[in-house]
Amino acid sequence: MLRDEVGQDLVVGIEYVLRLDDGEEVDRSDADEPLQYLHGRKNIFPSLERELSGLSVGDTKDIVLSPEEAYGARDSENIVEYERNLFPAEFEFVVGSLLELRDPDDADHVQTAIVRASGSDTVTLDFNHPLAGETLHFSVKVVSLRPATQEELAHGHVHLAQGGH
Ligand code: ZN
């Protein structure tokens, strides 16, 4: 296996900028900390992995992912209208804002939703991923490549120098 090209079980460092069809930038890697992922383990979108395969350090590539290859289509069934009185009266629903809803029986289970409408009797919450239905335009630069450690291979993901997950 080539060690100087992006391939299976290598830890790949990338700088990236993510834009939508209209050019709006919605995400980018940290200026001083590139994203690192373990290639071939579905840590990132499989289509993105496939497009990065074979690149070398210093290579750049523009990669377009369809909604199906990324966060999926928007589903109208994920947009739900609730009775306003299910929520505390003092809680303010700001249209367009992102909410985190915690399951009272399972504190680890957090769902995010976007407020689509807020009236005196009902509120409408959209549980689709904020980027569902979007075509993603990645500009990517490969900045590092190294073999994964045994521990990383066993876990199926990258361990950063600090030892965190
Ligand atoms: Zn781990």
CSV table of C-alpha atoms and ligand atoms in Angstrom, one decimal:
chain,number,residue,atom,x,y,z
A,1,MET,CA,0.0,0.0,0.0
A,2,LEU,CA,1.3,3.5,-0.9
A,3,ARG,CA,2.0,5.5,2.2
A,4,ASP,CA,2.2,8.9,0.5
A,5,GLU,CA,-1.3,8.8,-0.9
A,6,VAL,CA,-4.6,9.1,0.9
A,7,GLY,CA,-5.8,5.5,1.4
A,8,GLN,CA,-7.2,2.9,3.7
A,9,ASP,CA,-6.3,3.2,7.4
A,10,LEU,CA,-4.2,6.3,7.1
A,11,VAL,CA,-4.8,9.3,9.3
A,12,VAL,CA,-5.5,12.2,7.0
A,13,GLY,CA,-5.3,15.9,7.9
A,14,ILE,CA,-7.3,18.2,5.8
A,15,GLU,CA,-8.1,21.9,5.6
A,16,TYR,CA,-11.5,22.5,4.1
A,17,VAL,CA,-14.1,25.2,3.4
A,18,LEU,CA,-17.7,24.1,2.9
A,19,ARG,CA,-20.1,26.2,0.8
A,20,LEU,CA,-23.6,25.9,-0.4
A,21,ASP,CA,-24.9,26.3,-4.0
A,22,ASP,CA,-25.2,30.1,-3.6
A,23,GLY,CA,-21.6,30.3,-2.3
A,24,GLU,CA,-22.5,30.9,1.3
A,25,GLU,CA,-19.8,29.5,3.6
A,26,VAL,CA,-21.3,27.3,6.3
A,27,ASP,CA,-18.2,25.6,7.8
A,28,ARG,CA,-14.4,25.6,7.6
A,29,SER,CA,-11.6,23.8,9.4
A,30,ASP,CA,-9.8,25.5,12.3
A,31,ALA,CA,-7.1,27.8,11.1
A,32,ASP,CA,-4.5,26.1,13.3
A,33,GLU,CA,-6.0,22.7,13.7
A,34,PRO,CA,-6.8,20.8,10.5
A,35,LEU,CA,-9.5,18.1,10.6
A,36,GLN,CA,-8.0,14.7,11.1
A,37,TYR,CA,-9.8,11.5,10.2
A,38,LEU,CA,-9.1,7.8,9.8
A,39,HIS,CA,-9.6,7.0,6.1
A,40,GLY,CA,-11.8,4.1,5.0
A,41,ARG,CA,-13.7,3.9,8.3
A,42,LYS,CA,-16.7,6.1,7.4
A,43,ASN,CA,-15.6,8.9,9.8
A,44,ILE,CA,-16.6,11.3,7.1
A,45,PHE,CA,-19.1,11.0,4.2
A,46,PRO,CA,-18.1,8.0,2.1
A,47,SER,CA,-18.4,10.0,-1.2
A,48,LEU,CA,-15.9,12.5,0.3
A,49,GLU,CA,-13.5,9.7,1.2
A,50,ARG,CA,-13.7,8.3,-2.2
A,51,GLU,CA,-12.9,11.7,-3.8
A,52,LEU,CA,-9.9,12.2,-1.5
A,53,SER,CA,-8.4,8.7,-2.2
A,54,GLY,CA,-5.1,8.9,-4.0
A,55,LEU,CA,-4.4,12.5,-3.2
A,56,SER,CA,-1.0,13.5,-1.7
A,57,VAL,CA,0.0,16.1,0.9
A,58,GLY,CA,-0.3,19.5,-0.7
A,59,ASP,CA,-3.0,18.5,-3.2
A,60,THR,CA,-6.2,20.5,-3.4
A,61,LYS,CA,-9.5,19.4,-4.8
A,62,ASP,CA,-13.0,20.8,-5.1
A,63,ILE,CA,-15.6,18.2,-4.3
A,64,VAL,CA,-19.4,18.4,-4.8
A,65,LEU,CA,-21.7,16.1,-2.8
A,66,SER,CA,-25.4,15.7,-3.6
A,67,PRO,CA,-27.9,15.9,-0.7
A,68,GLU,CA,-28.2,12.1,-0.9
A,69,GLU,CA,-24.4,11.8,-0.5
A,70,ALA,CA,-24.5,14.2,2.4
A,71,TYR,CA,-27.3,15.0,4.9
A,72,GLY,CA,-30.1,13.6,2.9
A,73,ALA,CA,-33.2,15.2,1.4
A,74,ARG,CA,-35.5,17.4,3.5
A,75,ASP,CA,-38.4,15.3,4.8
A,76,SER,CA,-41.7,17.2,5.5
A,77,GLU,CA,-42.5,14.5,8.1
A,78,ASN,CA,-39.7,15.9,10.2
A,79,ILE,CA,-41.5,19.2,10.5
A,80,VAL,CA,-43.9,19.0,13.4
A,81,GLU,CA,-46.5,21.4,14.9
A,82,TYR,CA,-46.9,21.3,18.7
A,83,GLU,CA,-49.4,22.9,21.0
A,84,ARG,CA,-47.8,25.9,22.6
A,85,ASN,CA,-48.9,24.9,26.1
A,86,LEU,CA,-46.7,21.8,26.0
A,87,PHE,CA,-43.7,24.2,26.6
A,88,PRO,CA,-43.1,26.6,29.5
A,89,ALA,CA,-44.9,29.9,29.0
A,90,GLU,CA,-41.7,31.9,29.6
A,91,PHE,CA,-39.8,30.0,26.9
A,92,GLU,CA,-39.3,32.2,23.8
A,93,PHE,CA,-39.4,30.6,20.4
A,94,VAL,CA,-37.4,32.7,18.0
A,95,VAL,CA,-38.2,31.8,14.4
A,96,GLY,CA,-35.0,30.6,12.6
A,97,SER,CA,-33.2,29.7,15.8
A,98,LEU,CA,-31.8,26.3,16.7
A,99,LEU,CA,-33.1,24.5,19.7
A,100,GLU,CA,-31.6,21.6,21.7
A,101,LEU,CA,-34.4,19.4,23.1
A,102,ARG,CA,-33.4,17.1,25.9
A,103,ASP,CA,-35.4,13.9,26.6
A,104,PRO,CA,-36.4,14.2,30.3
A,105,ASP,CA,-36.0,10.4,30.7
A,106,ASP,CA,-32.7,10.2,28.9
A,107,ALA,CA,-30.4,13.2,29.4
A,108,ASP,CA,-27.9,11.8,26.8
A,109,HIS,CA,-30.5,12.0,24.1
A,110,VAL,CA,-30.4,15.5,22.6
A,111,GLN,CA,-32.3,16.4,19.4
A,112,THR,CA,-31.8,19.6,17.6
A,113,ALA,CA,-34.6,21.5,15.8
A,114,ILE,CA,-35.1,24.8,14.0
A,115,VAL,CA,-38.0,26.9,15.0
A,116,ARG,CA,-40.1,27.5,11.8
A,117,ALA,CA,-43.1,29.2,13.2
A,118,SER,CA,-44.3,30.5,16.5
A,119,GLY,CA,-47.8,31.5,17.3
A,120,SER,CA,-49.9,32.0,20.4
A,121,ASP,CA,-51.4,28.5,20.1
A,122,THR,CA,-48.8,26.4,18.3
A,123,VAL,CA,-45.1,26.2,17.5
A,124,THR,CA,-43.6,24.5,14.5
A,125,LEU,CA,-40.3,22.7,14.8
A,126,ASP,CA,-38.2,21.4,12.0
A,127,PHE,CA,-36.1,18.3,12.9
A,128,ASN,CA,-34.4,18.0,9.6
A,129,HIS,CA,-30.6,18.4,9.7
A,130,PRO,CA,-29.9,22.1,9.0
A,131,LEU,CA,-28.0,21.1,5.9
A,132,ALA,CA,-30.5,18.5,4.7
A,133,GLY,CA,-31.5,19.1,1.0
A,134,GLU,CA,-28.3,21.0,0.4
A,135,THR,CA,-25.6,20.3,-2.2
A,136,LEU,CA,-22.3,20.6,-0.4
A,137,HIS,CA,-19.3,22.2,-2.1
A,138,PHE,CA,-16.0,21.3,-0.3
A,139,SER,CA,-12.7,22.9,-1.2
A,140,VAL,CA,-10.2,20.6,0.4
A,141,LYS,CA,-6.4,20.6,0.9
A,142,VAL,CA,-4.6,17.5,2.2
A,143,VAL,CA,-2.0,18.7,4.8
A,144,SER,CA,-0.8,15.6,6.5
A,145,LEU,CA,-0.7,11.8,6.3
A,146,ARG,CA,0.4,9.2,8.7
A,147,PRO,CA,-0.2,5.6,9.5
A,148,ALA,CA,-2.8,5.0,12.2
A,149,THR,CA,-1.7,3.5,15.5
A,150,GLN,CA,-2.9,0.1,16.6
A,151,GLU,CA,-5.2,1.7,19.1
A,152,GLU,CA,-6.7,4.0,16.5
A,153,LEU,CA,-7.3,1.0,14.2
A,154,ALA,CA,-8.9,-0.9,17.0
A,155,HIS,CA,-11.2,2.0,17.8
A,156,GLY,CA,-11.9,3.0,14.2
A,157,HIS,CA,-11.2,6.6,14.7
A,158,VAL,CA,-8.4,9.2,15.3
A,159,HIS,CA,-6.9,9.8,18.7
A,160,LEU,CA,-5.5,13.3,18.9
A,161,ALA,CA,-2.1,14.0,20.6
A,162,GLN,CA,-3.9,15.1,23.8
A,163,GLY,CA,-5.3,11.5,24.0
A,164,GLY,CA,-8.9,12.6,23.8
A,165,HIS,CA,-11.7,11.2,21.7
B,1,ZN,ZN,-10.9,5.7,20.6
